[in-house]
Short mmCIF file of C-alpha atoms in Angstrom, two decimals:
data_model
loop_
_atom_site.label_atom_id
_atom_site.label_comp_id
_atom_site.label_asym_id
_atom_site.label_seq_id
_atom_site.Cartn_x
_atom_site.Cartn_y
_atom_site.Cartn_z
CA MET I 1 114.90 116.28 94.73
CA LEU I 2 115.53 120.07 92.97
CA HIS I 3 117.40 120.63 89.79
CA LEU I 4 119.49 124.04 89.39
CA SER I 5 121.90 124.96 86.85
CA GLY I 6 123.95 127.86 85.77
CA GLY I 7 121.44 128.81 83.24
CA ASP I 8 118.54 129.63 85.34
CA ASP I 9 118.71 133.53 84.82
CA GLY I 10 117.41 134.55 88.20
CA SER I 11 114.78 131.53 89.13
CA THR I 12 117.08 129.91 91.20
CA ALA I 13 115.88 131.63 94.33
CA GLU I 14 112.21 130.84 93.41
CA ARG I 15 112.77 126.89 92.83
CA ILE I 16 114.50 126.63 96.02
CA ARG I 17 111.82 128.40 97.94
CA TYR I 18 109.36 126.12 96.34
CA GLY I 19 111.25 122.97 96.95
CA ALA I 20 112.06 123.96 100.39
CA ALA I 21 108.39 124.73 101.07
CA LEU I 22 107.10 121.69 99.59
CA ALA I 23 109.73 119.39 101.32
CA ALA I 24 108.64 121.31 104.78
CA HIS I 25 104.94 120.36 104.30
CA GLY I 26 105.69 116.88 103.47
CA GLY I 27 108.64 116.05 106.10
CA ALA I 28 110.84 115.29 103.05
CA HIS I 29 114.68 115.17 102.71
CA LEU I 30 115.68 117.83 99.83
CA THR I 31 118.44 117.08 97.61
CA GLY I 32 119.48 120.08 95.73
CA LEU I 33 121.32 119.02 92.28
CA PHE I 34 122.99 121.58 90.81
CA THR I 35 124.49 120.31 87.17
CA ARG I 36 127.41 121.86 85.17
CA LEU I 37 127.26 121.30 81.31
CA PRO I 38 130.16 119.71 79.97
CA LEU I 39 132.61 122.03 77.43
CA PRO I 40 131.68 121.09 73.38
CA LEU I 41 134.02 119.20 71.85
CA ALA I 42 135.51 122.15 69.79
CA SER I 43 136.10 123.74 73.09
CA HIS I 44 139.70 123.95 71.92
CA TYR I 45 138.75 126.67 69.20
CA VAL I 46 137.13 128.95 71.99
CA PRO I 47 139.78 131.50 73.23
CA PRO I 48 140.91 130.25 76.93
CA ALA I 49 139.54 133.69 78.62
CA LEU I 50 136.22 132.93 77.43
CA ILE I 51 136.40 129.32 79.01
CA ALA I 52 137.81 130.80 82.01
CA GLY I 53 134.93 133.35 82.31
CA HIS I 54 132.20 130.82 81.77
CA ARG I 55 133.97 128.64 84.20
CA ALA I 56 134.05 131.50 86.71
CA GLU I 57 130.64 132.48 86.01
CA VAL I 58 129.34 129.12 86.76
CA ASP I 59 131.25 128.30 89.80
CA ARG I 60 129.52 132.01 90.91
CA ALA I 61 126.13 130.77 90.41
CA ALA I 62 126.76 127.48 92.21
CA ALA I 63 128.24 129.26 95.39
CA VAL I 64 125.38 131.37 95.33
CA ALA I 65 122.85 128.64 94.88
CA ARG I 66 123.92 126.52 97.49
CA GLN I 67 124.02 129.22 99.96
CA LEU I 68 120.43 130.07 99.37
CA PHE I 69 119.71 126.10 99.45
CA GLU I 70 121.62 125.52 102.95
CA ASP I 71 119.83 128.97 104.16
CA SER I 72 116.31 127.52 103.23
CA LEU I 73 117.20 124.16 104.78
CA ARG I 74 117.81 126.02 108.10
CA ARG I 75 115.03 128.33 108.13
CA HIS I 76 112.57 125.49 107.41
CA GLY I 77 114.11 122.88 109.64
CA ILE I 78 114.33 120.06 107.25
CA ALA I 79 116.84 117.65 106.13
CA GLY I 80 118.81 117.78 102.74
CA GLU I 81 122.19 117.52 100.91
CA TRP I 82 124.10 119.37 97.93
CA ILE I 83 125.20 117.64 95.06
CA GLU I 84 127.37 119.18 92.12
CA ALA I 85 127.67 117.34 88.89
CA GLU I 86 129.17 117.84 85.69
CA GLY I 87 127.74 116.55 82.53
CA SER I 88 124.20 116.41 80.80
CA ALA I 89 121.55 117.65 83.01
CA LEU I 90 119.41 114.30 81.75
CA ASP I 91 122.01 112.00 82.59
CA SER I 92 122.99 113.53 85.89
CA ILE I 93 118.85 113.94 86.86
CA GLN I 94 118.35 110.33 85.85
CA LEU I 95 121.36 109.11 87.81
CA TYR I 96 120.64 110.81 91.46
CA GLY I 97 116.99 111.69 90.65
CA ARG I 98 115.70 107.88 90.68
CA SER I 99 116.80 107.48 94.02
CA THR I 100 114.26 110.41 95.34
CA ASP I 101 110.40 110.23 95.19
CA LEU I 102 109.95 113.29 93.20
CA VAL I 103 112.05 116.06 90.89
CA ILE I 104 111.43 119.61 90.57
CA LEU I 105 112.23 121.25 87.65
CA GLY I 106 112.38 124.68 86.24
CA GLN I 107 110.99 125.99 82.98
CA PRO I 108 113.73 126.38 80.51
CA VAL I 109 114.36 130.03 79.82
CA ALA I 110 114.55 131.63 76.31
CA ALA I 111 117.78 130.78 74.14
CA LYS I 112 120.49 132.46 75.29
CA ALA I 113 124.13 133.06 72.99
CA ASP I 114 126.37 131.85 75.08
CA PRO I 115 129.56 131.47 73.28
CA VAL I 116 130.73 128.18 75.31
CA VAL I 117 128.20 125.88 75.86
CA GLY I 118 125.71 126.96 73.10
CA PRO I 119 122.44 128.84 72.46
CA ASP I 120 120.19 127.02 75.06
CA HIS I 121 122.27 125.28 77.73
CA GLY I 122 120.88 122.11 76.09
CA VAL I 123 117.81 121.85 78.22
CA GLY I 124 115.20 123.00 75.78
CA GLN I 125 113.17 119.07 76.01
CA LEU I 126 114.71 118.55 79.25
CA THR I 127 110.75 118.06 80.95
CA GLN I 128 109.88 115.94 77.95
CA ASP I 129 112.81 113.73 78.16
CA LEU I 130 112.73 113.29 81.89
CA VAL I 131 108.74 112.25 81.90
CA PHE I 132 109.77 109.75 79.60
CA ALA I 133 113.19 108.44 80.80
CA LEU I 134 113.30 108.94 84.50
CA GLY I 135 110.55 106.63 85.89
CA ARG I 136 109.90 109.13 88.92
CA PRO I 137 107.23 112.13 88.92
CA VAL I 138 108.12 115.25 87.82
CA ILE I 139 106.68 118.72 88.92
CA ARG I 140 107.77 121.74 86.32
CA LEU I 141 107.68 125.01 87.72
CA PRO I 142 106.34 127.93 85.75
CA GLN I 143 108.49 130.39 83.99
CA GLY I 144 108.12 134.26 84.64
CA ALA I 145 105.72 133.96 87.62
CA ALA I 146 106.64 132.52 91.24
CA PRO I 147 105.57 129.31 92.09
CA VAL I 148 102.91 129.67 95.07
CA GLN I 149 104.05 128.21 98.18
CA ARG I 150 100.76 126.96 99.46
CA PHE I 151 100.12 123.18 98.97
CA GLY I 152 96.04 123.37 99.88
CA ARG I 153 94.16 122.77 96.86
CA LEU I 154 94.99 120.07 94.51
CA LEU I 155 93.45 119.46 90.92
CA ILE I 156 93.97 116.04 89.13
CA GLY I 157 93.39 115.72 85.36
CA TRP I 158 91.66 112.66 85.27
CA ASN I 159 90.64 110.30 82.05
CA GLY I 160 90.93 107.03 83.09
CA LYS I 161 94.00 106.27 81.18
CA LYS I 162 97.30 104.16 82.48
CA GLU I 163 99.27 107.83 82.74
CA ALA I 164 96.56 109.47 84.59
CA THR I 165 96.40 106.70 87.01
CA ARG I 166 100.18 106.52 87.53
CA ALA I 167 99.98 110.35 88.08
CA VAL I 168 97.42 110.14 90.76
CA HIS I 169 99.53 107.54 92.81
CA ASP I 170 102.77 109.11 92.50
CA ALA I 171 100.99 111.98 93.99
CA LEU I 172 99.38 110.14 96.40
CA PRO I 173 101.40 111.51 99.67
CA LEU I 174 100.48 115.17 98.42
CA LEU I 175 96.99 114.33 97.82
CA ARG I 176 96.49 113.07 101.68
CA LEU I 177 98.29 116.27 102.75
CA ALA I 178 95.84 118.58 100.81
CA ASP I 179 93.28 120.62 101.98
CA ALA I 180 90.96 120.09 99.19
CA VAL I 181 91.26 117.86 96.10
CA ILE I 182 89.21 118.46 93.07
CA VAL I 183 89.39 115.74 90.30
CA ALA I 184 88.41 117.15 86.99
CA CYS I 185 87.25 114.81 84.10
CA VAL I 186 87.91 115.93 80.65
CA GLY I 187 87.90 114.08 77.52
CA THR I 188 85.90 111.06 79.63
CA ALA I 189 83.43 110.59 76.99
CA GLY I 190 84.16 106.82 76.22
CA LEU I 191 84.01 105.82 80.08
CA LYS I 192 81.09 103.26 80.74
CA THR I 193 80.56 104.84 84.50
CA THR I 194 80.44 108.23 85.89
CA PRO I 195 83.59 110.05 84.95
CA GLY I 196 85.93 109.97 88.05
CA SER I 197 83.55 108.22 90.50
CA GLU I 198 85.38 105.05 90.56
CA LEU I 199 88.49 106.82 91.53
CA ALA I 200 86.64 108.88 94.01
CA ARG I 201 86.12 105.88 95.95
CA HIS I 202 89.24 104.67 95.65
CA LEU I 203 90.88 107.82 96.80
CA ALA I 204 88.24 107.75 100.13
CA ARG I 205 89.81 104.35 101.06
CA HIS I 206 93.09 106.12 100.96
CA ASP I 207 91.46 108.81 103.39
CA VAL I 208 91.52 111.35 100.58
CA ALA I 209 88.42 113.20 99.86
CA VAL I 210 87.22 114.37 96.35
CA ASP I 211 84.97 117.16 94.87
CA LEU I 212 84.33 116.02 91.00
CA VAL I 213 84.26 118.36 88.16
CA VAL I 214 83.10 117.00 84.78
CA SER I 215 83.90 119.09 81.59
CA PRO I 216 83.47 117.70 78.41
CA GLU I 217 86.50 118.01 76.00
CA ARG I 218 86.02 120.37 73.44
CA ASP I 219 87.89 120.17 69.97
CA GLY I 220 90.83 118.51 71.55
CA ARG I 221 91.56 121.08 73.55
CA ALA I 222 91.80 118.99 77.04
CA GLY I 223 95.05 121.11 78.17
CA PRO I 224 93.65 124.45 77.87
CA GLU I 225 90.39 123.27 79.66
CA LEU I 226 92.23 121.71 82.31
CA LEU I 227 94.34 124.66 83.42
CA GLN I 228 91.04 126.97 83.00
CA LEU I 229 89.61 124.70 85.85
CA ALA I 230 92.82 125.30 87.61
CA ALA I 231 92.66 128.51 87.67
CA GLN I 232 88.64 128.68 88.32
CA HIS I 233 89.23 126.32 91.67
CA ASP I 234 92.44 128.52 92.69
CA ALA I 235 94.32 125.13 92.45
CA ASP I 236 98.15 125.28 93.53
CA LEU I 237 99.10 122.32 91.80
CA VAL I 238 97.71 120.19 88.88
CA VAL I 239 98.23 116.72 88.61
CA MET I 240 98.30 114.75 85.35
CA GLY I 241 99.45 111.78 83.43
CA ALA I 242 101.59 112.68 80.39
CA TYR I 243 101.96 111.95 76.55
CA GLY I 244 98.56 109.25 76.24
CA TYR I 245 99.55 109.47 72.92
CA MET I 246 103.03 108.90 71.43
CA ARG I 247 105.07 111.72 71.90
CA TRP I 248 106.03 112.72 68.14
CA ARG I 249 102.06 112.78 67.75
CA GLU I 250 101.52 115.26 70.20
CA ARG I 251 104.64 117.47 69.48
CA ILE I 252 103.00 117.42 65.30
CA PHE I 253 99.16 117.57 65.92
CA GLY I 254 99.17 118.98 69.73
CA GLY I 255 97.97 117.31 72.91
CA ALA I 256 97.03 118.23 76.42
CA THR I 257 100.74 117.61 77.64
CA GLU I 258 102.35 119.72 75.16
CA ALA I 259 99.91 122.28 75.90
CA VAL I 260 99.93 122.52 79.44
CA LEU I 261 103.84 122.60 79.14
CA ARG I 262 103.65 125.82 76.79
CA GLN I 263 100.60 127.32 78.78
CA ALA I 264 100.53 126.45 82.63
CA ARG I 265 101.31 129.23 85.40
CA ILE I 266 101.31 126.96 88.12
CA PRO I 267 102.87 124.31 89.01
CA VAL I 268 102.26 120.81 87.36
CA LEU I 269 103.14 117.38 88.55
CA PHE I 270 103.82 115.20 85.52
CA SER I 271 103.81 111.53 85.35
CA HIS I 272 104.13 108.74 82.46
#
């Protein structure tokens, strides 16, 4: 499922191209979910002309997105459906996303002074909230750079923890389709076996051959180290577990998940 909304600020076409290409690559069904935020409780204080203008702008954005989406389905020869929902993006994505295998999100744009629905369209923490609440893997696309539409080289961030294990198995259909899979072992000093060796044997039983790269975590910089390895190996997608520590701890003291959310310039599949 691909999430779209009226506040995407020009990234709609890029998201649709990526989602359609990924669905075509995996022979998948693609659902386009366009969410419309509800008017605030104090909307009766907003001039009617502003509300009418806001609704017209969202209608226009929905119509443009739907046309691009349906054109992409025909171009790639894939099956799909279009859904429009009014309400919070978090609630709508949970409602429809739990009946899908994967949800694709964009990165929230910078705060925007919308006189009707508020400064940031209420999606500043959408990725983080969904990673915890959805129960499905989430691919977050980068802001400001068109996501590549190749899916040949995937890099797994592996530390042997529960979250990383979940991410690997959520991504298994994509790993089977990849031309190359790199297992990047970062922050694995506590493991008793060779980092990644057991995972490599397990994936081989699923017909996924991997290359192992072991990199020591330096001063708690597992996230930046993982992104650096992804750049060195020209990865098209990073697969990683999210929030191995409590979310508040990562927000306050920093952690790999928050670092990757802020810095990634390629798509990242998160799972918790």
